[in-house]
Short mmCIF file of C-alpha atoms and ligand atoms in Angstrom, two decimals:
data_model
loop_
_atom_site.label_atom_id
_atom_site.label_comp_id
_atom_site.label_asym_id
_atom_site.label_seq_id
_atom_site.Cartn_x
_atom_site.Cartn_y
_atom_site.Cartn_z
CA UNK A 1 169.30 127.36 146.54
CA UNK A 2 172.62 126.86 145.00
CA UNK A 3 173.76 123.41 143.85
CA UNK A 4 177.13 122.11 143.23
CA UNK A 5 179.09 118.79 143.04
CA UNK A 6 181.58 116.53 141.58
CA UNK A 7 180.91 114.54 138.38
CA UNK A 8 183.33 111.91 137.14
CA UNK A 9 183.19 110.76 133.46
CA UNK A 10 184.33 107.40 132.69
CA UNK A 11 184.31 105.41 129.58
CA UNK A 12 186.73 103.39 127.46
CA UNK A 13 189.47 105.24 125.39
CA UNK A 14 188.09 107.15 122.33
CA UNK A 15 184.39 107.35 123.38
CA UNK A 16 184.55 111.08 123.42
CA UNK A 17 185.25 111.98 127.07
CA UNK A 18 187.51 114.88 126.44
CA UNK A 19 185.54 116.15 123.48
CA UNK A 20 182.45 116.19 125.65
CA UNK A 21 184.35 118.22 128.55
CA UNK A 22 185.74 120.59 125.93
CA UNK A 23 182.33 121.18 124.61
CA UNK A 24 180.90 121.70 128.10
CA UNK A 25 183.27 124.16 129.26
CA UNK A 26 183.37 125.72 125.78
CA UNK A 27 187.24 125.80 125.56
CA UNK A 28 189.76 123.36 124.43
CA UNK A 29 191.79 122.21 127.45
CA UNK A 30 191.86 118.52 127.66
CA UNK A 31 194.01 116.88 125.00
CA UNK A 32 192.01 115.17 122.22
CA UNK A 33 193.12 112.83 119.81
CA UNK A 34 192.13 109.70 118.06
CA UNK A 35 194.60 107.66 120.10
CA UNK A 36 193.67 105.97 123.34
CA UNK A 37 195.34 107.18 126.60
CA UNK A 38 195.58 111.01 125.52
CA UNK A 39 194.24 111.99 128.91
CA UNK A 40 196.54 110.60 131.73
CA UNK A 41 195.67 112.71 134.42
CA UNK A 42 192.67 113.81 136.47
CA UNK A 43 191.82 117.27 134.90
CA UNK A 44 189.17 119.34 136.53
CA UNK A 45 186.78 121.26 134.62
CA UNK A 46 184.43 123.75 135.97
CA UNK A 47 180.96 124.45 134.68
CA UNK A 48 179.10 127.32 136.34
CA UNK A 49 175.72 128.87 135.98
CA UNK A 50 173.78 131.30 138.25
CA UNK A 51 172.29 128.51 140.46
CA UNK A 52 174.89 125.72 140.20
CA UNK A 53 178.45 124.59 139.50
CA UNK A 54 179.51 121.22 138.19
CA UNK A 55 183.11 120.15 138.66
CA UNK A 56 184.36 117.57 136.23
CA UNK A 57 186.96 115.15 136.70
CA UNK A 58 188.37 113.80 133.25
CA UNK A 59 189.65 110.49 134.37
CA UNK A 60 191.64 108.33 132.14
CA UNK A 61 189.77 105.44 130.59
CA UNK A 62 189.48 102.34 132.64
CA UNK A 63 191.72 99.73 130.95
CA UNK A 64 193.70 96.64 131.85
CA UNK A 65 196.84 97.62 133.53
CA UNK A 66 199.89 96.65 131.14
CA UNK A 67 202.40 98.22 133.25
CA UNK A 68 202.60 100.76 135.93
CA UNK A 69 201.18 103.76 134.16
CA UNK A 70 198.18 101.61 133.30
CA UNK A 71 198.00 100.60 137.01
CA UNK A 72 198.08 103.96 138.05
CA UNK A 73 195.30 104.94 135.51
CA UNK A 74 192.99 102.16 136.71
CA UNK A 75 193.50 103.05 140.30
CA UNK A 76 192.53 106.72 139.78
CA UNK A 77 189.46 105.92 137.69
CA UNK A 78 187.95 103.34 140.29
CA UNK A 79 188.79 105.46 143.44
CA UNK A 80 187.09 108.58 142.23
CA UNK A 81 183.70 106.59 141.63
CA UNK A 82 182.85 106.61 145.31
CA UNK A 83 183.86 110.34 146.16
CA UNK A 84 181.50 111.99 143.36
CA UNK A 85 177.91 113.07 143.39
CA UNK A 86 177.28 111.78 139.85
CA UNK A 87 179.07 109.26 137.69
CA UNK A 88 178.72 109.90 133.80
CA UNK A 89 179.43 106.84 131.78
CA UNK A 90 180.01 107.34 128.13
CA UNK A 91 179.56 104.74 125.43
CA UNK A 92 179.43 105.22 121.69
CA UNK A 93 176.94 103.70 119.31
CA UNK A 94 178.29 100.46 118.90
CA UNK A 95 175.54 97.95 119.00
CA UNK A 96 177.65 95.21 120.84
CA UNK A 97 179.23 95.71 124.21
CA UNK A 98 182.90 95.16 124.05
CA UNK A 99 185.36 93.68 126.20
CA UNK A 100 186.16 96.86 128.16
CA UNK A 101 182.76 98.08 128.44
CA UNK A 102 181.60 94.78 129.81
CA UNK A 103 184.32 95.17 132.46
CA UNK A 104 183.17 98.58 133.22
CA UNK A 105 179.62 97.64 133.57
CA UNK A 106 180.64 94.67 135.54
CA UNK A 107 182.75 96.89 138.07
CA UNK A 108 179.84 99.44 138.13
CA UNK A 109 177.43 96.55 139.25
CA UNK A 110 179.74 94.84 141.74
CA UNK A 111 180.85 97.87 143.62
CA UNK A 112 177.19 98.74 144.05
CA UNK A 113 177.67 102.30 144.49
CA UNK A 114 174.99 104.44 145.42
CA UNK A 115 176.08 107.33 143.25
CA UNK A 116 173.69 107.95 140.36
CA UNK A 117 174.91 106.92 137.07
CA UNK A 118 173.97 108.83 133.96
CA UNK A 119 174.81 107.07 130.74
CA UNK A 120 175.69 108.99 127.44
CA UNK A 121 175.45 107.17 124.19
CA UNK A 122 177.97 109.47 122.20
CA UNK A 123 178.53 109.80 118.56
CA UNK A 124 174.94 109.61 117.51
CA UNK A 125 175.81 111.71 114.42
CA UNK A 126 177.12 108.35 113.21
CA UNK A 127 174.02 105.97 113.35
CA UNK A 128 170.52 106.00 112.38
CA UNK A 129 167.70 106.93 114.49
CA UNK A 130 166.06 103.41 114.47
CA UNK A 131 169.24 101.76 115.74
CA UNK A 132 169.31 104.24 118.39
CA UNK A 133 166.10 103.14 120.22
CA UNK A 134 167.32 99.55 120.10
CA UNK A 135 170.66 100.74 121.75
CA UNK A 136 168.61 102.70 124.61
CA UNK A 137 166.65 99.57 125.07
CA UNK A 138 169.51 97.38 125.61
CA UNK A 139 171.15 99.61 128.03
CA UNK A 140 168.03 100.42 130.05
CA UNK A 141 167.65 96.62 130.34
CA UNK A 142 170.76 96.68 132.50
CA UNK A 143 168.94 98.55 135.29
CA UNK A 144 171.98 100.49 136.08
CA UNK A 145 171.38 103.95 134.87
CA UNK A 146 169.37 106.67 136.24
CA UNK A 147 169.32 108.48 132.92
CA UNK A 148 170.22 107.65 129.39
CA UNK A 149 170.90 110.42 127.01
CA UNK A 150 171.87 110.30 123.29
CA UNK A 151 174.45 112.96 122.32
CA UNK A 152 177.08 113.97 119.86
CA UNK A 153 179.75 115.70 121.61
CA UNK A 154 181.49 116.63 118.43
CA UNK A 155 178.30 118.25 117.22
CA UNK A 156 177.29 119.78 120.48
CA UNK A 157 173.98 117.84 120.31
CA UNK A 158 172.37 117.04 123.45
CA UNK A 159 175.14 118.55 125.75
CA UNK A 160 172.54 120.90 127.12
CA UNK A 161 170.21 118.04 128.01
CA UNK A 162 173.14 116.46 129.93
CA UNK A 163 173.93 119.60 131.76
CA UNK A 164 170.22 119.88 132.73
CA UNK A 165 170.21 116.32 134.15
CA UNK A 166 173.34 117.18 136.08
CA UNK A 167 171.45 120.05 137.56
CA UNK A 168 168.68 117.88 138.84
CA UNK A 169 171.21 115.34 140.41
CA UNK A 170 173.63 117.51 142.19
CA UNK A 171 172.94 118.29 145.70
CA UNK A 172 172.87 121.74 147.61
CA UNK A 173 176.39 122.94 148.03
CA UNK A 174 178.63 126.07 147.89
CA UNK A 175 180.11 127.55 144.78
CA UNK A 176 183.75 126.01 145.00
CA UNK A 177 185.36 127.94 142.13
CA UNK A 178 184.94 131.58 140.92
CA UNK A 179 182.49 131.63 138.01
CA UNK A 180 184.87 132.57 135.25
CA UNK A 181 187.33 129.73 136.10
CA UNK A 182 187.08 126.57 133.71
CA UNK A 183 190.08 124.64 135.02
CA UNK A 184 191.94 124.33 138.20
CA UNK A 185 194.88 122.88 136.34
CA UNK A 186 198.20 125.06 136.31
CA UNK A 187 198.89 126.80 132.84
CA UNK A 188 202.03 124.59 132.66
CA UNK A 189 200.20 121.38 132.62
CA UNK A 190 197.53 122.63 130.15
CA UNK A 191 200.37 123.68 127.78
CA UNK A 192 202.20 120.25 128.16
CA UNK A 193 198.76 118.52 127.34
CA UNK A 194 198.32 120.83 124.13
CA UNK A 195 201.98 119.91 122.88
CA UNK A 196 201.49 116.26 123.70
CA UNK A 197 198.16 116.27 121.56
CA UNK A 198 199.70 117.78 118.49
CA UNK A 199 202.61 115.39 118.76
CA UNK A 200 200.27 112.48 119.08
CA UNK A 201 198.15 113.80 116.24
CA UNK A 202 200.98 114.17 113.72
CA UNK A 203 203.02 111.15 114.54
CA UNK A 204 202.10 107.91 112.82
CA UNK A 205 201.44 104.58 114.87
CA UNK A 206 205.12 104.26 114.89
CA UNK A 207 205.65 106.35 117.99
CA UNK A 208 202.53 105.23 120.02
CA UNK A 209 202.03 106.16 123.47
CA UNK A 210 205.60 106.41 124.62
CA UNK A 211 205.42 110.25 124.69
CA UNK A 212 205.70 112.54 127.50
CA UNK A 213 205.99 116.27 127.56
CA UNK A 214 207.77 118.32 130.35
CA UNK A 215 207.57 121.86 130.59
CA UNK A 216 211.25 122.97 131.45
CA UNK A 217 210.75 126.72 131.24
CA UNK A 218 207.66 128.94 131.11
CA UNK A 219 208.21 132.70 131.63
CA UNK A 220 206.40 135.76 130.65
CA UNK A 221 209.05 138.40 129.54
CA UNK A 222 209.01 141.66 131.74
CA UNK A 223 207.30 143.72 129.07
CA UNK A 224 204.60 141.05 129.22
CA UNK A 225 204.23 140.62 125.38
CA UNK A 226 205.80 137.44 124.92
CA UNK A 227 205.85 134.12 127.10
CA UNK A 228 208.90 131.93 126.49
CA UNK A 229 208.26 128.23 126.78
CA UNK A 230 210.77 125.31 126.51
CA UNK A 231 209.55 122.01 126.43
CA UNK A 232 210.95 118.26 126.24
CA UNK A 233 209.30 115.59 124.32
CA UNK A 234 210.13 112.24 125.84
CA UNK A 235 210.27 109.27 123.73
CA UNK A 236 211.12 105.63 124.54
CA UNK A 237 213.43 104.56 121.73
CA UNK A 238 216.35 106.09 119.92
CA UNK A 239 214.89 104.96 116.78
CA UNK A 240 211.75 107.22 117.37
CA UNK A 241 213.98 110.35 117.50
CA UNK A 242 214.27 110.40 113.76
CA UNK A 243 210.35 110.33 113.31
CA UNK A 244 209.53 112.83 115.65
CA UNK A 245 212.28 115.27 114.29
CA UNK A 246 211.31 114.43 110.87
CA UNK A 247 213.22 115.18 107.65
CA UNK A 248 215.14 118.39 108.09
CA UNK A 249 213.14 118.96 111.30
CA UNK A 250 209.96 119.17 109.58
CA UNK A 251 207.82 117.25 111.96
CA UNK A 252 209.08 118.91 114.98
CA UNK A 253 208.21 122.29 113.41
CA UNK A 254 205.03 121.32 112.46
CA UNK A 255 203.93 120.18 115.92
CA UNK A 256 205.83 123.14 117.41
CA UNK A 257 203.93 125.67 115.00
CA UNK A 258 200.38 123.84 115.77
CA UNK A 259 201.10 123.84 119.47
CA UNK A 260 202.15 127.56 119.46
CA UNK A 261 199.11 128.78 117.71
CA UNK A 262 196.84 127.04 120.34
CA UNK A 263 198.89 128.25 123.49
CA UNK A 264 198.90 131.60 122.02
CA UNK A 265 195.04 131.41 121.97
CA UNK A 266 194.92 129.92 125.41
CA UNK A 267 197.12 132.35 127.12
CA UNK A 268 196.32 135.37 125.15
CA UNK A 269 200.06 136.04 124.71
CA UNK A 270 202.59 135.65 121.88
CA UNK A 271 204.51 132.55 122.61
CA UNK A 272 208.16 131.67 121.68
CA UNK A 273 208.02 127.84 121.92
CA UNK A 274 211.17 125.57 121.77
CA UNK A 275 210.98 121.88 121.76
CA UNK A 276 213.56 119.18 122.36
CA UNK A 277 213.26 115.48 121.88
CA UNK A 278 214.82 113.35 124.43
CA UNK A 279 215.26 109.53 124.67
CA UNK A 280 214.29 108.08 128.03
CA UNK A 281 214.12 104.42 128.03
CA UNK A 282 211.04 102.91 129.59
CA UNK A 283 209.98 105.99 131.25
CA UNK A 284 206.53 104.40 131.83
CA UNK A 285 208.12 102.01 134.02
CA UNK A 286 209.70 104.40 136.45
CA UNK A 287 207.81 105.78 139.24
CA UNK A 288 210.10 108.46 139.59
CA UNK A 289 209.37 109.76 136.21
CA UNK A 290 205.60 109.54 136.88
CA UNK A 291 206.35 112.00 139.59
CA UNK A 292 208.43 114.23 137.59
CA UNK A 293 205.70 114.46 135.05
CA UNK A 294 203.27 115.33 137.55
CA UNK A 295 201.14 112.07 137.37
CA UNK A 296 200.98 112.06 141.26
P1 GDP B 1 188.39 110.16 124.89
O1 GDP B 1 189.57 109.15 124.69
O2 GDP B 1 187.30 109.39 125.53
O3 GDP B 1 188.70 111.30 125.83
O4 GDP B 1 187.99 110.50 123.47
P2 GDP B 1 188.32 111.84 122.58
O5 GDP B 1 187.40 113.00 123.27
O6 GDP B 1 189.72 112.22 122.63
O7 GDP B 1 187.76 111.48 121.15
C1 GDP B 1 188.26 110.42 120.37
C2 GDP B 1 187.94 110.62 119.01
O8 GDP B 1 186.47 110.55 118.80
C3 GDP B 1 188.30 111.94 118.42
O9 GDP B 1 188.71 111.88 117.05
C4 GDP B 1 186.92 112.74 118.42
O10 GDP B 1 186.98 113.85 117.60
C5 GDP B 1 186.02 111.62 118.16
N1 GDP B 1 184.57 112.01 118.59
C6 GDP B 1 184.36 112.45 120.10
N2 GDP B 1 183.11 112.68 120.09
C7 GDP B 1 182.31 112.34 119.02
C8 GDP B 1 181.17 112.59 118.35
O11 GDP B 1 180.20 112.66 118.94
N3 GDP B 1 180.97 112.07 117.07
C9 GDP B 1 182.12 111.60 116.30
N4 GDP B 1 181.75 111.18 114.92
N5 GDP B 1 183.24 111.71 116.82
C10 GDP B 1 183.41 111.85 117.90
MG1 MG B 2 190.66 111.76 126.82
K1 K B 3 191.80 109.90 123.04
#
């Protein structure tokens, strides 16, 4: 019997959703950084074994909507909860349940979904065993979770246990994707995510989340040895331009080099990457821009 189904991963920003998914599929796709809101879109990851296939949606963290982008992110997170076979909820090892997690737990209780919820307690590499037992007890007292699994996404600890639990809860179903496919996102989107990750990693808090990357050109040369990529990095303020470009262009060069290396690994091609920095005021507020960037 072949099993398959869809899994959504929810959790507040920075608990390690993207790290876990990258670990599961064994390849770096979803942008990871220590800044919240790195993941803006639903990215589909696919994990296939001989007798089952798990299709993951990497949803943006549920958070309070501050603007239209926040609104959009909140909506996509909640709407997926009813359409999936398993909900995976990730928390970290904090001993107190914060505001956002309280909100998520409240939401999960209120919508009273039948979908099984698997709780992952992540970052166990950062706490002591004794404290872990208390955490597990605290969460099991909520009577909300079918399973509670302590993991370290970063150290790849407990990830296999998690996959086994998924196998258990997924219904009988077809193989949706070929076994060697790990994502259904277009290459262009992944390339943009990689550039955005490098930009977020290198830039200080001065340029927080007002960054978007659009791929203007992505073309394999006819001899197929090189892929030419041109991308715009959008920022919200003129004053941020200096920071992103850096002294003598050092910062943009650094971002470009780091991104190029990863894109080359991903595509298995040599890459000629050109980056431009463009100021687009309040791009977050414009529905039309969201469309352009593919957040639809
Ligand atoms: P997301 O916002 O939930 O997708 O979180 P990310 O996957 O982007 O991770 C946020 C930060 O937490 C990154 O700096 C990760 O390296 C770090 N992180 C993720 N998983 C673990 C873990 O198991 N242990 C530790 N110590 N750090 C982790
Ligand atoms: Mg993420
Ligand atoms: K993040």
